[in-house]
Amino acid sequence: MSTADLPAGPLAREALALGAFDHVVSRLPGFRLREGQREMAAHIAATLSPVDWPSRPEKGAEKAADDIMAGPRAIAVVQAGTGVGKSAAYAATVIPLALAQGKRVMISTATVALQEQLIGKDLPALSAALPQPFAFALAKGRGRYVCRLKLEQMAGGDPVSTDLFGDEEAPAATPVPSDALARAWAEQSRTYTQWSQMLDAGDWDGDRDRLAEPPAGELWSPVAAERHTCTARHCPSYHSCSYYQARARLAQAQVIVVNHDLLLSTLGLHALPDPADCYLVFDEAHHLGSIAQAQFTESMDLMRGGWLDKLPRAVSDVAGAISHVMGVDAATLARELKAAQGDLARRAMARLAESPEWLAITGRQGGMRPRNGRDGAAGFEFSVPATNERLSGGVLPEDWSETVGQIASRSAALLKELEAIAVRLRSLAREEPSEATRCAQLYSRIGTFAPRLQHMAATSELWLQQPQAGQPPLAKWLEAGIDNGLVTLTAHACPLNPGGLLRSQLWSRVRAAVATSASLVTCGSFDHFLYECGLAQDDDVQVREVLSPFDHARQGRLVVVQTHHDPKDVEGYTAEMLGLLLEDLQQVERGALVLFTSRAQMKRAQDLLERGEHRRLRESVLVQGESARTQLLRRHADRVAAGQASILFGLQSFGEGLDLPGELCEWVFITKLPFASPSDPVGQARADWLKAQGRDPFIELVVPATGARLLQWTGRALRTEDDQAVVICYDARLLRQSYGRRMLKGLPPYRLQRRESDGMLTDVR
């Protein structure tokens, strides 16, 4: 259907969208309509149908932002319980509506697994079933593609000699002989030559993910495409560039699949369609708040400054090569910037010296283990966690401001000079095509310094911001740790409210959108999700909860164990809980999942399995981190298929996104309610701000966030309408405390039971 054929008016558009869904359901082989799925499709169709898109501006004309966003706006928020089939519900309604209006669709996800499902299964089936087929493509970040120009340089010479990023040399504790370096460089060069030949032969398209073996970061980084080292159309390899070829495919696609990170990070950069001019679907939308928080967090390294020693020479060489007259003294600025960086590091370390957490790290002896250098020389590696030191209220110590100000001014001045040189290089490449290759190489040389300078400038500017009366302050903190025996130290800053960021940066530019997930309702309400995602008090938002088709009370049980020790008694509770857990694991005959709230807790369970009466269980246990996730899950499936018991031990990332239907997961064991770490500096800053306003951060933030994670964790149990599973939670606060009972309101209606210390089970509901 063309735009001209589209019936006018919201009711006609609603009928078109829902009619398309019904058509798809009738055409897809083996597809069975689910009541909740049509309910979701109907809600989306009704919510989005009032949106009437303004006409496009004539070629060469620009339309004001207010004009672009004029007219109706709509956002459908849907919690779709497990088994509803939400991807078919939104895709089969939104895509036909967009095609009929000449608009594009962006579907944003949080996980690679869902992207693969959409690209490999859902969208091909939908395109085949609709009367009007459509093209679709997966959008990836620039860094997932190889830079052909860099690759040719690295394949043709000494990799280290072309390493322009400016990292420090290997630590003196692990000297690397020249012959060992030569062997390593030769091996890298062979790999780059092979990749280059594969590109030329058409055996590889330059996408990192399409290599037979995923390359290590240190091998890929020198040849990855980067915005700061790219002259785009002025590069001699532009027409054969993997990234721009992928961009060209995106330009031809009516439906683009992307991830939340990439979508948020490219707002305003024109790498993806303008949110104001397309339909947006956010699947796994419960991640939006945390991803936005991470996207708008700035950080700078305070310990490594060797790259600043190399910057003046690079800038001078490039400027001289194109007869550019420098507007600043780069050598002086770099020297002063490095001095300020070192001064701030010393002040920060002096402050950390008073921190009990840092003293515990630096005084620890047991975390050191042997490691080998690149030539096999022995050294030592400290394996210890990082610690955070927060600047309370976002206020800098008074004697730090001058140093931070020097970092801000020097990094900004150097960035300005780099941009001036970059402008001259692009101009020269455009005016003198024969100079394009040389200009691209020069551009690459200075461009590698830009990201670090940008991070220093942005972080220091945020650190200098003063708290405004009545407004939440920025979260500002230091993070210190030990890596390979060397101290690491970074400074961080970010706004406190992810909802405010999303409201100003994203939703203000969105005309028509769907936000969906299986876990948007926490403690019985959408309020927490809407607040965290910037949609609270938005009159254009329509919410709907679509229940799972599963009969949770028949298919599953949620058993809450009453322990003698309260979880606040960490030592007593952990010992008691692990004893009960290991006894309960004896019942597992096929697949089970155990979810831990900390790595230390999981490690202690492993240690118990290595000795005593439970040693025979150890061979049935697969632990997250022992091998790659895909390998671990494959081994788990193979064991269950062979009729053996297989028990997965995992942390938060295993509590969400794992799809283990049927016998693969007949038991889920939850060792403790999944509260966030109390050491999270952003969470601490948000809590302090709410307290200052006379509000309760535990009730407003902690309980709903924990309830959302608990919903995800319990959701691992039932994945199909035929599954049977038991969820056992050892944290009695779920029944004893009022906040626990609030969390229960947001969980599916499992048969709920209390298990007493003598093992007796009683129904709670």
mmCIF file of N, CA and C in Angstrom, residues 154-219:
data_model
loop_
_atom_site.group_PDB
_atom_site.id
_atom_site.type_symbol
_atom_site.label_atom_id
_atom_site.label_comp_id
_atom_site.label_asym_id
_atom_site.label_seq_id
_atom_site.Cartn_x
_atom_site.Cartn_y
_atom_site.Cartn_z
ATOM 1 N N MET A 154 48.875 -1.647 8.517
ATOM 2 C CA MET A 154 49.349 -2.627 9.495
ATOM 3 C C MET A 154 49.844 -3.900 8.818
ATOM 4 N N ALA A 155 49.185 -4.271 7.716
ATOM 5 C CA ALA A 155 49.615 -5.470 7.001
ATOM 6 C C ALA A 155 50.944 -5.255 6.295
ATOM 7 N N GLY A 156 51.255 -4.018 5.982
ATOM 8 C CA GLY A 156 52.460 -3.760 5.215
ATOM 9 C C GLY A 156 53.662 -3.358 6.021
ATOM 10 N N GLY A 157 53.543 -3.317 7.341
ATOM 11 C CA GLY A 157 54.690 -2.864 8.124
ATOM 12 C C GLY A 157 54.672 -3.362 9.535
ATOM 13 N N ASP A 158 55.476 -2.735 10.350
ATOM 14 C CA ASP A 158 55.649 -3.080 11.759
ATOM 15 C C ASP A 158 54.447 -2.549 12.533
ATOM 16 N N PRO A 159 53.582 -3.427 13.119
ATOM 17 C CA PRO A 159 52.397 -2.957 13.811
ATOM 18 C C PRO A 159 52.677 -1.920 14.875
ATOM 19 N N VAL A 160 53.754 -2.104 15.654
ATOM 20 C CA VAL A 160 54.006 -1.172 16.739
ATOM 21 C C VAL A 160 54.410 0.202 16.214
ATOM 22 N N SER A 161 55.110 0.224 15.082
ATOM 23 C CA SER A 161 55.540 1.513 14.552
ATOM 24 C C SER A 161 54.371 2.340 14.076
ATOM 25 N N THR A 162 53.233 1.686 13.777
ATOM 26 C CA THR A 162 52.057 2.419 13.354
ATOM 27 C C THR A 162 51.017 2.497 14.453
ATOM 28 N N ASP A 163 51.407 2.113 15.672
ATOM 29 C CA ASP A 163 50.482 2.233 16.799
ATOM 30 C C ASP A 163 50.482 3.686 17.261
ATOM 31 N N LEU A 164 49.495 4.425 16.804
ATOM 32 C CA LEU A 164 49.494 5.857 17.043
ATOM 33 C C LEU A 164 48.657 6.253 18.240
ATOM 34 N N PHE A 165 48.118 5.259 18.940
ATOM 35 C CA PHE A 165 47.232 5.604 20.050
ATOM 36 C C PHE A 165 47.992 6.177 21.234
ATOM 37 N N GLY A 166 49.231 5.773 21.376
ATOM 38 C CA GLY A 166 50.046 6.397 22.415
ATOM 39 C C GLY A 166 49.988 5.744 23.756
ATOM 40 N N ASP A 167 49.681 4.466 23.856
ATOM 41 C CA ASP A 167 49.686 3.797 25.153
ATOM 42 C C ASP A 167 51.105 3.646 25.668
ATOM 43 N N GLU A 168 51.186 3.418 26.953
ATOM 44 C CA GLU A 168 52.498 3.241 27.565
ATOM 45 C C GLU A 168 53.121 1.913 27.173
ATOM 46 N N GLU A 169 54.406 1.813 27.400
ATOM 47 C CA GLU A 169 55.115 0.584 27.128
ATOM 48 C C GLU A 169 54.777 -0.445 28.199
ATOM 49 N N ALA A 170 55.210 -1.692 27.973
ATOM 50 C CA ALA A 170 54.974 -2.734 28.959
ATOM 51 C C ALA A 170 55.662 -2.364 30.268
ATOM 52 N N PRO A 171 55.066 -2.720 31.429
ATOM 53 C CA PRO A 171 55.669 -2.403 32.714
ATOM 54 C C PRO A 171 57.073 -2.990 32.829
ATOM 55 N N ALA A 172 57.906 -2.293 33.565
ATOM 56 C CA ALA A 172 59.291 -2.743 33.727
ATOM 57 C C ALA A 172 59.370 -4.106 34.400
ATOM 58 N N ALA A 173 58.310 -4.448 35.169
ATOM 59 C CA ALA A 173 58.325 -5.735 35.872
ATOM 60 C C ALA A 173 58.219 -6.914 34.915
ATOM 61 N N THR A 174 57.770 -6.654 33.684
ATOM 62 C CA THR A 174 57.631 -7.738 32.727
ATOM 63 C C THR A 174 58.339 -7.360 31.435
ATOM 64 N N PRO A 175 59.673 -7.307 31.441
ATOM 65 C CA PRO A 175 60.409 -6.925 30.241
ATOM 66 C C PRO A 175 60.165 -7.913 29.116
ATOM 67 N N VAL A 176 60.073 -7.373 27.907
ATOM 68 C CA VAL A 176 59.823 -8.209 26.747
ATOM 69 C C VAL A 176 61.013 -8.110 25.807
ATOM 70 N N PRO A 177 61.784 -9.182 25.614
ATOM 71 C CA PRO A 177 62.955 -9.142 24.729
ATOM 72 C C PRO A 177 62.554 -8.767 23.310
ATOM 73 N N SER A 178 63.485 -8.169 22.599
ATOM 74 C CA SER A 178 63.206 -7.700 21.250
ATOM 75 C C SER A 178 62.834 -8.835 20.316
ATOM 76 N N ASP A 179 63.425 -10.037 20.498
ATOM 77 C CA ASP A 179 63.080 -11.141 19.607
ATOM 78 C C ASP A 179 61.647 -11.609 19.832
ATOM 79 N N ALA A 180 61.200 -11.548 21.099
ATOM 80 C CA ALA A 180 59.810 -11.923 21.385
ATOM 81 C C ALA A 180 58.850 -10.913 20.763
ATOM 82 N N LEU A 181 59.205 -9.620 20.865
ATOM 83 C CA LEU A 181 58.377 -8.591 20.236
ATOM 84 C C LEU A 181 58.327 -8.791 18.732
ATOM 85 N N ALA A 182 59.467 -9.096 18.146
ATOM 86 C CA ALA A 182 59.524 -9.291 16.701
ATOM 87 C C ALA A 182 58.618 -10.437 16.272
ATOM 88 N N ARG A 183 58.608 -11.508 17.073
ATOM 89 C CA ARG A 183 57.744 -12.643 16.734
ATOM 90 C C ARG A 183 56.267 -12.247 16.844
ATOM 91 N N ALA A 184 55.948 -11.501 17.906
ATOM 92 C CA ALA A 184 54.555 -11.072 18.088
ATOM 93 C C ALA A 184 54.112 -10.157 16.950
ATOM 94 N N TRP A 185 54.994 -9.211 16.573
ATOM 95 C CA TRP A 185 54.650 -8.275 15.495
ATOM 96 C C TRP A 185 54.493 -9.017 14.174
ATOM 97 N N ALA A 186 55.360 -9.980 13.935
ATOM 98 C CA ALA A 186 55.277 -10.739 12.690
ATOM 99 C C ALA A 186 53.961 -11.517 12.619
ATOM 100 N N GLU A 187 53.554 -12.084 13.764
ATOM 101 C CA GLU A 187 52.304 -12.837 13.796
ATOM 102 C C GLU A 187 51.114 -11.913 13.549
ATOM 103 N N GLN A 188 51.133 -10.726 14.169
ATOM 104 C CA GLN A 188 50.062 -9.760 13.932
ATOM 105 C C GLN A 188 50.022 -9.355 12.466
ATOM 106 N N SER A 189 51.184 -9.069 11.897
ATOM 107 C CA SER A 189 51.245 -8.649 10.500
ATOM 108 C C SER A 189 50.685 -9.724 9.578
ATOM 109 N N ARG A 190 50.962 -10.995 9.870
ATOM 110 C CA ARG A 190 50.419 -12.083 9.057
ATOM 111 C C ARG A 190 48.894 -12.108 9.139
ATOM 112 N N THR A 191 48.378 -11.889 10.345
ATOM 113 C CA THR A 191 46.916 -11.876 10.508
ATOM 114 C C THR A 191 46.302 -10.730 9.714
ATOM 115 N N TYR A 192 46.905 -9.533 9.820
ATOM 116 C CA TYR A 192 46.374 -8.388 9.086
ATOM 117 C C TYR A 192 46.464 -8.611 7.572
ATOM 118 N N THR A 193 47.539 -9.232 7.125
ATOM 119 C CA THR A 193 47.684 -9.527 5.693
ATOM 120 C C THR A 193 46.595 -10.491 5.237
ATOM 121 N N GLN A 194 46.322 -11.481 6.067
ATOM 122 C CA GLN A 194 45.275 -12.454 5.737
ATOM 123 C C GLN A 194 43.913 -11.761 5.645
ATOM 124 N N TRP A 195 43.619 -10.888 6.608
ATOM 125 C CA TRP A 195 42.343 -10.162 6.577
ATOM 126 C C TRP A 195 42.238 -9.297 5.331
ATOM 127 N N SER A 196 43.338 -8.638 4.990
ATOM 128 C CA SER A 196 43.345 -7.776 3.816
ATOM 129 C C SER A 196 43.078 -8.583 2.546
ATOM 130 N N GLN A 197 43.691 -9.746 2.447
ATOM 131 C CA GLN A 197 43.483 -10.613 1.282
ATOM 132 C C GLN A 197 42.036 -11.115 1.235
ATOM 133 N N MET A 198 41.466 -11.427 2.397
ATOM 134 C CA MET A 198 40.069 -11.866 2.449
ATOM 135 C C MET A 198 39.135 -10.757 1.977
ATOM 136 N N LEU A 199 39.426 -9.519 2.375
ATOM 137 C CA LEU A 199 38.623 -8.382 1.909
ATOM 138 C C LEU A 199 38.702 -8.249 0.394
ATOM 139 N N ASP A 200 39.926 -8.297 -0.133
ATOM 140 C CA ASP A 200 40.119 -8.127 -1.576
ATOM 141 C C ASP A 200 39.430 -9.230 -2.378
ATOM 142 N N ALA A 201 39.421 -10.441 -1.820
ATOM 143 C CA ALA A 201 38.833 -11.579 -2.526
ATOM 144 C C ALA A 201 37.319 -11.665 -2.345
ATOM 145 N N GLY A 202 36.771 -10.816 -1.475
ATOM 146 C CA GLY A 202 35.339 -10.871 -1.214
ATOM 147 C C GLY A 202 34.934 -11.977 -0.273
ATOM 148 N N ASP A 203 35.907 -12.562 0.427
ATOM 149 C CA ASP A 203 35.616 -13.644 1.366
ATOM 150 C C ASP A 203 35.233 -13.128 2.746
ATOM 151 N N TRP A 204 35.336 -11.839 2.944
ATOM 152 C CA TRP A 204 34.988 -11.216 4.227
ATOM 153 C C TRP A 204 34.497 -9.813 3.938
ATOM 154 N N ASP A 205 33.481 -9.395 4.673
ATOM 155 C CA ASP A 205 32.906 -8.074 4.426
ATOM 156 C C ASP A 205 33.400 -6.999 5.393
ATOM 157 N N GLY A 206 34.406 -7.345 6.212
ATOM 158 C CA GLY A 206 34.967 -6.355 7.129
ATOM 159 C C GLY A 206 34.264 -6.247 8.457
ATOM 160 N N ASP A 207 33.234 -7.060 8.677
ATOM 161 C CA ASP A 207 32.485 -7.069 9.933
ATOM 162 C C ASP A 207 33.209 -7.986 10.917
ATOM 163 N N ARG A 208 33.603 -7.434 12.048
ATOM 164 C CA ARG A 208 34.338 -8.221 13.053
ATOM 165 C C ARG A 208 33.588 -9.499 13.431
ATOM 166 N N ASP A 209 32.274 -9.410 13.526
ATOM 167 C CA ASP A 209 31.487 -10.547 13.983
ATOM 168 C C ASP A 209 31.413 -11.670 12.958
ATOM 169 N N ARG A 210 31.873 -11.416 11.741
ATOM 170 C CA ARG A 210 31.826 -12.442 10.698
ATOM 171 C C ARG A 210 33.161 -13.164 10.521
ATOM 172 N N LEU A 211 34.136 -12.844 11.337
ATOM 173 C CA LEU A 211 35.381 -13.602 11.327
ATOM 174 C C LEU A 211 35.157 -14.956 11.989
ATOM 175 N N ALA A 212 35.856 -15.971 11.508
ATOM 176 C CA ALA A 212 35.666 -17.322 12.051
ATOM 177 C C ALA A 212 35.981 -17.372 13.538
ATOM 178 N N GLU A 213 37.037 -16.667 13.956
ATOM 179 C CA GLU A 213 37.417 -16.607 15.366
ATOM 180 C C GLU A 213 37.355 -15.151 15.824
ATOM 181 N N PRO A 214 36.618 -14.845 16.882
ATOM 182 C CA PRO A 214 36.562 -13.461 17.361
ATOM 183 C C PRO A 214 37.961 -12.973 17.737
ATOM 184 N N PRO A 215 38.427 -11.874 17.157
ATOM 185 C CA PRO A 215 39.786 -11.409 17.449
ATOM 186 C C PRO A 215 39.888 -10.780 18.835
ATOM 187 N N ALA A 216 41.060 -10.902 19.445
ATOM 188 C CA ALA A 216 41.300 -10.257 20.740
ATOM 189 C C ALA A 216 41.260 -8.744 20.561
ATOM 190 N N GLY A 217 40.913 -8.045 21.626
ATOM 191 C CA GLY A 217 40.784 -6.597 21.556
ATOM 192 C C GLY A 217 42.052 -5.903 21.102
ATOM 193 N N GLU A 218 43.219 -6.380 21.600
ATOM 194 C CA GLU A 218 44.475 -5.725 21.237
ATOM 195 C C GLU A 218 44.847 -5.959 19.775
ATOM 196 N N LEU A 219 44.293 -6.998 19.164
ATOM 197 C CA LEU A 219 44.540 -7.247 17.748
ATOM 198 C C LEU A 219 43.589 -6.433 16.879
#
